[in-house]
Coordinates of C-alpha atoms in Angstrom, one line a residue:
M1 CA -100.5 28.2 -53.2
K2 CA -98.7 25.1 -51.4
I3 CA -98.3 25.7 -47.8
V4 CA -95.4 23.0 -47.4
P5 CA -92.5 24.9 -48.9
V6 CA -93.4 27.8 -46.9
V7 CA -93.3 26.2 -43.6
N8 CA -90.1 24.4 -44.5
A9 CA -88.6 27.8 -45.2
I10 CA -89.8 29.1 -42.1
L11 CA -88.5 26.2 -39.9
V12 CA -84.8 26.2 -41.8
T13 CA -84.6 30.0 -41.3
S14 CA -85.7 29.5 -37.5
A15 CA -82.9 26.8 -37.0
L16 CA -80.4 29.2 -38.5
Y17 CA -81.3 32.1 -36.3
L18 CA -80.9 29.7 -33.2
L19 CA -77.9 28.2 -34.1
V20 CA -76.0 31.5 -35.1
F21 CA -77.7 33.9 -32.8
E22 CA -79.0 32.0 -30.0
R23 CA -75.9 29.3 -29.9
D24 CA -75.3 30.0 -26.1
R25 CA -78.9 29.6 -25.1
L26 CA -79.5 26.4 -27.1
M27 CA -76.3 24.8 -25.9
S28 CA -77.5 25.6 -22.2
F29 CA -80.8 24.2 -23.0
A30 CA -79.3 21.1 -24.3
G31 CA -77.4 20.5 -21.2
Q32 CA -74.0 21.8 -22.4
D33 CA -72.1 24.8 -21.2
A34 CA -70.5 27.0 -23.9
P35 CA -66.8 26.8 -24.4
A36 CA -64.7 29.2 -22.7
P37 CA -63.4 32.1 -24.6
E38 CA -59.7 30.7 -24.4
E39 CA -61.1 27.5 -25.8
Q40 CA -62.7 28.7 -28.7
A41 CA -59.3 29.5 -30.4
A42 CA -55.9 28.9 -29.2
P43 CA -53.2 31.6 -29.7
A44 CA -51.3 31.6 -32.9
A45 CA -47.8 30.0 -32.4
V46 CA -44.8 32.0 -33.8
E47 CA -44.0 31.0 -37.2
G48 CA -41.0 28.5 -37.4
A49 CA -41.0 28.3 -33.3
V50 CA -39.9 25.0 -31.9
A51 CA -41.9 23.6 -28.7
V52 CA -39.5 22.8 -25.8
Q53 CA -40.0 22.3 -22.1
V54 CA -38.1 24.5 -19.7
L55 CA -37.4 24.4 -16.1
A56 CA -37.5 27.7 -13.9
S57 CA -34.3 27.3 -12.0
Q58 CA -33.3 29.2 -9.0
A59 CA -29.5 29.2 -7.8
K60 CA -28.9 27.8 -4.4
A61 CA -25.7 27.6 -2.3
V62 CA -23.9 24.4 -2.8
D63 CA -21.8 23.2 0.3
Q64 CA -18.7 21.9 -1.9
G65 CA -15.7 20.8 -0.3
V66 CA -12.3 20.6 -1.6
L67 CA -11.0 17.3 -2.3
A68 CA -7.4 16.2 -1.7
R69 CA -5.2 12.9 -1.6
G70 CA -2.2 12.3 0.3
Q71 CA -1.1 10.2 3.3
T72 CA -0.7 10.5 7.1
E73 CA 2.5 11.7 8.5
A74 CA 4.4 11.8 12.0
A75 CA 3.7 15.5 13.6
R76 CA 7.3 15.5 14.8
R77 CA 10.3 13.4 13.5
V78 CA 14.0 13.8 14.6
E79 CA 17.0 11.8 13.8
V80 CA 19.2 11.8 16.9
R81 CA 23.0 11.9 15.9
A82 CA 26.1 11.8 17.6
E83 CA 28.1 15.1 18.2
T84 CA 31.3 13.2 19.3
T85 CA 33.3 10.1 18.7
G86 CA 33.5 6.7 20.8
S87 CA 31.9 3.5 21.1
V88 CA 28.4 2.7 22.3
T89 CA 28.1 1.4 25.8
T90 CA 24.4 0.5 26.0
A91 CA 22.0 -2.3 24.7
P92 CA 20.1 -1.1 21.7
L93 CA 16.4 -0.3 22.0
R94 CA 14.3 -1.7 19.5
K95 CA 11.9 0.2 17.0
G96 CA 8.6 0.7 18.3
T97 CA 9.7 1.5 21.7
S98 CA 8.0 4.0 23.4
V99 CA 10.3 6.8 25.0
A100 CA 9.7 9.9 27.0
A101 CA 11.3 13.3 26.7
G102 CA 15.0 12.7 28.2
D103 CA 15.2 9.0 28.0
T104 CA 18.8 7.7 27.1
L105 CA 18.8 6.4 23.6
C106 CA 22.6 5.9 22.9
Q107 CA 25.5 6.3 25.5
I108 CA 29.0 6.8 24.4
D109 CA 32.2 5.7 26.1
Q110 CA 33.4 8.4 28.0
G111 CA 37.1 7.6 27.6
T112 CA 39.4 10.1 28.9
R113 CA 36.8 12.9 29.1
A114 CA 36.6 12.5 32.8
A115 CA 40.4 12.9 33.1
S116 CA 40.0 16.0 30.8
L117 CA 37.2 17.6 32.9
A118 CA 39.4 17.0 36.3
E119 CA 42.5 18.7 34.8
A120 CA 40.1 21.6 33.6
E121 CA 38.8 22.1 37.0
A122 CA 42.4 22.1 38.6
K123 CA 43.5 24.5 36.1
L124 CA 40.5 26.7 37.2
V125 CA 41.3 26.2 40.9
E126 CA 44.9 27.7 40.1
A127 CA 43.7 30.4 38.0
R128 CA 41.3 31.9 40.7
I129 CA 44.3 31.8 43.1
N130 CA 46.4 33.6 40.7
A131 CA 43.6 36.0 39.9
N132 CA 42.8 36.8 43.6
A133 CA 46.6 37.3 44.2
A134 CA 46.9 39.7 41.2
E135 CA 43.8 41.7 42.4
K136 CA 45.2 42.1 45.9
L137 CA 48.6 43.1 44.9
Q138 CA 47.1 45.6 42.6
Q139 CA 45.0 47.0 45.2
G140 CA 48.4 47.5 47.3
G141 CA 50.4 49.1 44.7
Y142 CA 52.5 45.8 44.0
R143 CA 51.4 44.8 40.9
S144 CA 50.6 46.5 37.5
D145 CA 47.2 46.7 35.8
S146 CA 48.5 44.9 33.1
A147 CA 49.6 41.9 35.2
A148 CA 46.4 41.8 36.7
A149 CA 44.5 41.9 33.7
A150 CA 46.3 38.9 32.3
A151 CA 45.3 37.0 35.6
K152 CA 41.7 37.5 35.0
A153 CA 42.2 36.3 31.4
G154 CA 43.6 33.3 32.7
L155 CA 40.9 32.7 35.1
Q156 CA 38.2 33.2 32.2
E157 CA 40.2 30.8 29.9
A158 CA 40.2 28.2 32.8
E159 CA 36.4 28.6 33.2
A160 CA 36.0 28.0 29.4
G161 CA 38.3 24.8 29.5
V162 CA 36.0 23.5 32.4
L163 CA 32.8 24.3 30.3
A164 CA 34.1 22.6 27.0
A165 CA 35.1 19.2 29.1
Q166 CA 31.9 19.2 30.7
K167 CA 30.5 19.7 27.2
E168 CA 32.2 16.9 25.7
I169 CA 31.2 14.8 28.5
D170 CA 27.4 15.6 28.1
R171 CA 27.8 14.9 24.2
T172 CA 28.4 11.2 25.0
T173 CA 24.8 10.9 26.3
M174 CA 22.2 11.1 23.7
S175 CA 18.6 11.4 24.8
A176 CA 15.1 11.7 23.4
P177 CA 14.1 15.2 22.6
F178 CA 10.6 14.7 23.1
A179 CA 7.9 11.9 24.1
G180 CA 7.5 9.2 21.1
I181 CA 8.4 5.9 19.7
L182 CA 11.6 4.7 17.9
D183 CA 11.1 4.5 14.1
D184 CA 14.1 2.0 13.9
D185 CA 16.6 0.2 16.2
S186 CA 18.9 2.5 18.4
A187 CA 22.8 2.3 17.6
E188 CA 24.1 -1.4 18.4
L189 CA 26.1 -1.8 21.5
G190 CA 29.8 -1.6 20.7
A191 CA 29.2 0.5 17.3
L192 CA 31.4 2.9 16.8
L193 CA 30.0 6.4 16.2
T194 CA 31.5 9.6 14.8
A195 CA 30.2 13.0 14.8
G196 CA 27.1 12.9 12.7
S197 CA 26.3 9.2 13.0
L198 CA 22.7 8.3 13.6
C199 CA 21.8 7.0 16.9
A200 CA 18.2 6.5 16.7
T201 CA 14.8 8.1 14.9
V202 CA 12.1 9.4 17.2
I203 CA 8.5 10.2 15.8
A204 CA 5.5 11.6 17.5
L205 CA 2.1 10.2 16.2
D206 CA -0.1 12.0 18.6
P207 CA -1.5 14.1 17.1
I208 CA -0.8 13.0 13.6
K209 CA -0.9 14.9 10.4
L210 CA -3.1 14.3 7.4
V211 CA -1.0 15.9 4.1
G212 CA -2.5 16.3 0.9
F213 CA -2.2 18.4 -2.3
V214 CA -4.7 20.6 -3.9
P215 CA -4.5 22.5 -7.4
E216 CA -3.9 26.1 -7.2
T217 CA -7.4 26.9 -8.2
E218 CA -8.9 25.6 -4.9
L219 CA -6.1 27.0 -2.9
D220 CA -7.9 30.2 -2.2
R221 CA -11.0 28.5 -0.8
I222 CA -9.1 26.8 2.2
E223 CA -8.5 28.5 5.3
I224 CA -6.6 27.8 8.4
G225 CA -8.8 26.0 11.0
A226 CA -11.1 24.4 8.6
L227 CA -12.8 21.2 9.3
V228 CA -11.4 18.0 7.3
G229 CA -13.2 14.7 7.0
A230 CA -10.8 12.1 5.8
R231 CA -11.3 8.6 4.9
L232 CA -8.2 5.9 5.3
A233 CA -7.5 3.1 2.8
T234 CA -8.7 0.8 5.3
G235 CA -12.2 2.6 5.2
R236 CA -11.9 4.1 8.9
E237 CA -13.2 7.8 8.9
V238 CA -11.6 10.5 10.9
A239 CA -11.8 14.3 11.3
G240 CA -9.3 17.2 12.2
Q241 CA -8.3 20.8 11.1
V242 CA -6.2 22.6 8.6
T243 CA -3.1 23.6 10.3
Y244 CA -0.8 24.8 7.3
A245 CA -1.5 25.8 3.8
S246 CA 1.9 26.0 1.6
R247 CA 2.6 29.4 0.0
S248 CA 5.0 27.7 -2.8
A249 CA 3.7 25.0 -5.2
D250 CA 5.5 21.7 -6.0
T251 CA 7.6 22.5 -9.1
Q252 CA 6.7 19.3 -10.5
T253 CA 2.8 18.9 -9.8
R254 CA 2.1 22.8 -9.3
T255 CA -0.1 21.7 -6.5
F256 CA -0.1 23.2 -2.9
R257 CA 0.8 21.1 0.3
I258 CA -2.0 21.0 2.9
E259 CA -1.7 19.7 6.3
A260 CA -4.3 19.0 9.0
E261 CA -4.0 17.5 12.5
L262 CA -6.2 15.1 14.5
P263 CA -5.8 13.4 17.7
N264 CA -4.3 9.9 17.8
P265 CA -4.0 8.9 21.7
D266 CA -4.1 5.1 20.9
L267 CA -1.5 5.6 18.1
S268 CA -3.7 3.4 15.9
I269 CA -3.2 5.4 12.7
R270 CA 0.2 5.0 11.5
E271 CA 2.6 7.0 9.3
G272 CA 2.3 6.6 5.5
Q273 CA -1.4 5.5 5.2
T274 CA -3.1 6.6 2.1
V275 CA -5.7 9.1 3.2
E276 CA -8.6 11.0 1.0
M277 CA -9.6 14.4 2.5
I278 CA -12.6 16.6 1.9
I279 CA -11.7 20.0 3.2
R280 CA -14.8 22.3 4.3
A281 CA -14.9 25.6 2.1
Q282 CA -17.4 28.3 1.3
G283 CA -20.2 27.3 -0.8
T284 CA -20.8 28.2 -4.1
M285 CA -24.1 29.3 -6.0
G286 CA -25.2 26.7 -8.2
H287 CA -28.3 25.3 -10.2
F288 CA -29.3 21.3 -9.5
L289 CA -30.5 20.2 -13.2
P290 CA -31.0 17.0 -14.9
A291 CA -28.0 15.4 -16.4
S292 CA -29.9 15.2 -19.6
A293 CA -30.1 19.0 -19.9
M294 CA -26.5 19.1 -20.5
T295 CA -25.3 19.7 -24.1
L296 CA -22.2 20.6 -26.2
N297 CA -22.1 23.7 -28.6
D298 CA -20.3 23.5 -31.8
D299 CA -17.0 24.3 -30.1
G300 CA -17.3 21.4 -27.7
T301 CA -18.0 23.5 -24.9
L302 CA -20.1 22.1 -22.0
G303 CA -23.4 24.0 -21.3
V304 CA -27.1 24.3 -21.2
R305 CA -29.6 26.0 -23.5
L306 CA -31.8 28.5 -22.1
A307 CA -35.1 30.2 -23.3
V308 CA -34.7 33.9 -23.2
D309 CA -37.2 36.3 -24.6
G310 CA -38.6 33.5 -26.9
V311 CA -35.3 32.3 -28.6
A312 CA -32.6 29.5 -27.6
R313 CA -29.6 30.6 -26.2
F314 CA -26.4 28.7 -25.2
A315 CA -24.9 29.3 -21.7
P316 CA -21.5 27.6 -21.0
V317 CA -21.3 25.9 -17.5
S318 CA -19.0 24.3 -15.1
L319 CA -19.9 21.1 -13.2
L320 CA -19.7 21.2 -9.4
R321 CA -21.3 17.8 -8.5
D322 CA -22.8 14.8 -10.1
T323 CA -25.5 12.8 -8.4
R324 CA -27.7 10.2 -9.2
Q325 CA -30.6 12.6 -9.2
G326 CA -29.1 15.2 -11.1
V327 CA -25.8 17.5 -11.5
W328 CA -24.9 20.9 -9.7
I329 CA -23.6 23.2 -12.2
T330 CA -22.5 27.1 -11.8
G331 CA -22.1 29.6 -14.6
L332 CA -25.8 30.4 -15.1
P333 CA -27.7 33.8 -13.7
D334 CA -29.4 33.4 -10.3
T335 CA -32.7 32.8 -12.1
A336 CA -32.7 30.9 -15.5
D337 CA -35.4 29.1 -17.8
V338 CA -33.4 26.0 -18.9
I339 CA -34.6 23.9 -21.7
V340 CA -34.5 20.4 -20.5
V341 CA -36.7 18.7 -23.5
G342 CA -36.0 19.9 -26.9
Q343 CA -32.5 21.5 -26.3
D344 CA -30.7 19.3 -29.0
Y345 CA -33.3 20.3 -31.6
V346 CA -32.4 24.2 -31.4
T347 CA -29.2 26.5 -31.7
D348 CA -28.6 29.9 -30.7
G349 CA -31.4 32.2 -32.0
T350 CA -33.9 29.7 -32.8
P351 CA -37.4 30.8 -31.9
V352 CA -39.0 28.6 -29.2
T353 CA -42.4 28.1 -27.7
A354 CA -41.7 27.5 -23.8
H355 CA -43.9 25.1 -21.9
P356 CA -43.6 24.1 -18.3
A357 CA -41.5 20.8 -17.7
Q358 CA -43.1 17.8 -16.9
D359 CA -41.6 15.0 -14.6
V360 CA -38.2 14.4 -16.1
P361 CA -37.2 10.9 -15.8
G362 CA -34.6 10.2 -13.1
F363 CA -34.5 13.9 -11.9
G364 CA -35.1 14.6 -8.4
E365 CA -34.4 16.7 -5.3
S366 CA -30.5 16.1 -4.4
A367 CA -29.2 16.2 -1.0
Q368 CA -26.0 18.5 -1.0

């Protein structure tokens, strides 16, 4: 009997035993660790599932202001007009002149008004004498009650005549109703003014108003007293507070007028300058995502795709703000698994295998 085949059979049997039943010990003896159980077999993927990368997003408060464009306006403006007729006797004040409240802007020739006042005063003296005499005669029984009443009525008429004559003289002087500057030249010397003719226009630029218009969708977010940051066309930045929000829309644009005021002691801000306003408003909850995550559905609606219970779901969103690092959107739940890689290869109901997103090019933390 040959011994070599028997020895070979024993050696092969021993090798198979070691490889099958003592594999861990054999690998350890060879200096290698046995693979972990999870490394021995990968879990079977769902049949037909598309591998995607998702970003676990949490909603945050976005400090979003309301944008409005408009212009600067004088806080106060009045056209001083004549209330009587006559020629101007004062030299004109030039546009841009600063005036204080009560300063004379135009003086009209009094003409015969002073004589009319003197006549009215003389009649008043006579009426007082008659009224006193009638009262005394009535008390002594020498004058009837009706005669005394007539004398009293005459006195009242004379007093009214004096007041009217004095008022007519007062109307010959047109004064500034408040401190400000002239927006145009006052009436020229010798010019004939009639009732309603323009003497001068006075405007007040301290404080100055910022006037803008906002759509009705943003109106409810604006509160009286809210802070306003503004940039003039010159690049200068200023700040003020909301003082007025219109309750009726412009019939042409369907927008609402918003006014804000800010100090302008040096009058460096002029009326009519173009201004861009940002009005502070209550924050909105939003998600910060890569711009590349945005997609469109078959209807052309803007949105993102979510991984929900192993399938892809389209969610419409609204854009709040666009930055270089990403976009702020609203319309999603407070927490959402947003597909950021592979969203264009799936549709609603497509099975997906979600993996945590790696670094997305161009995406990073954005300052609000």
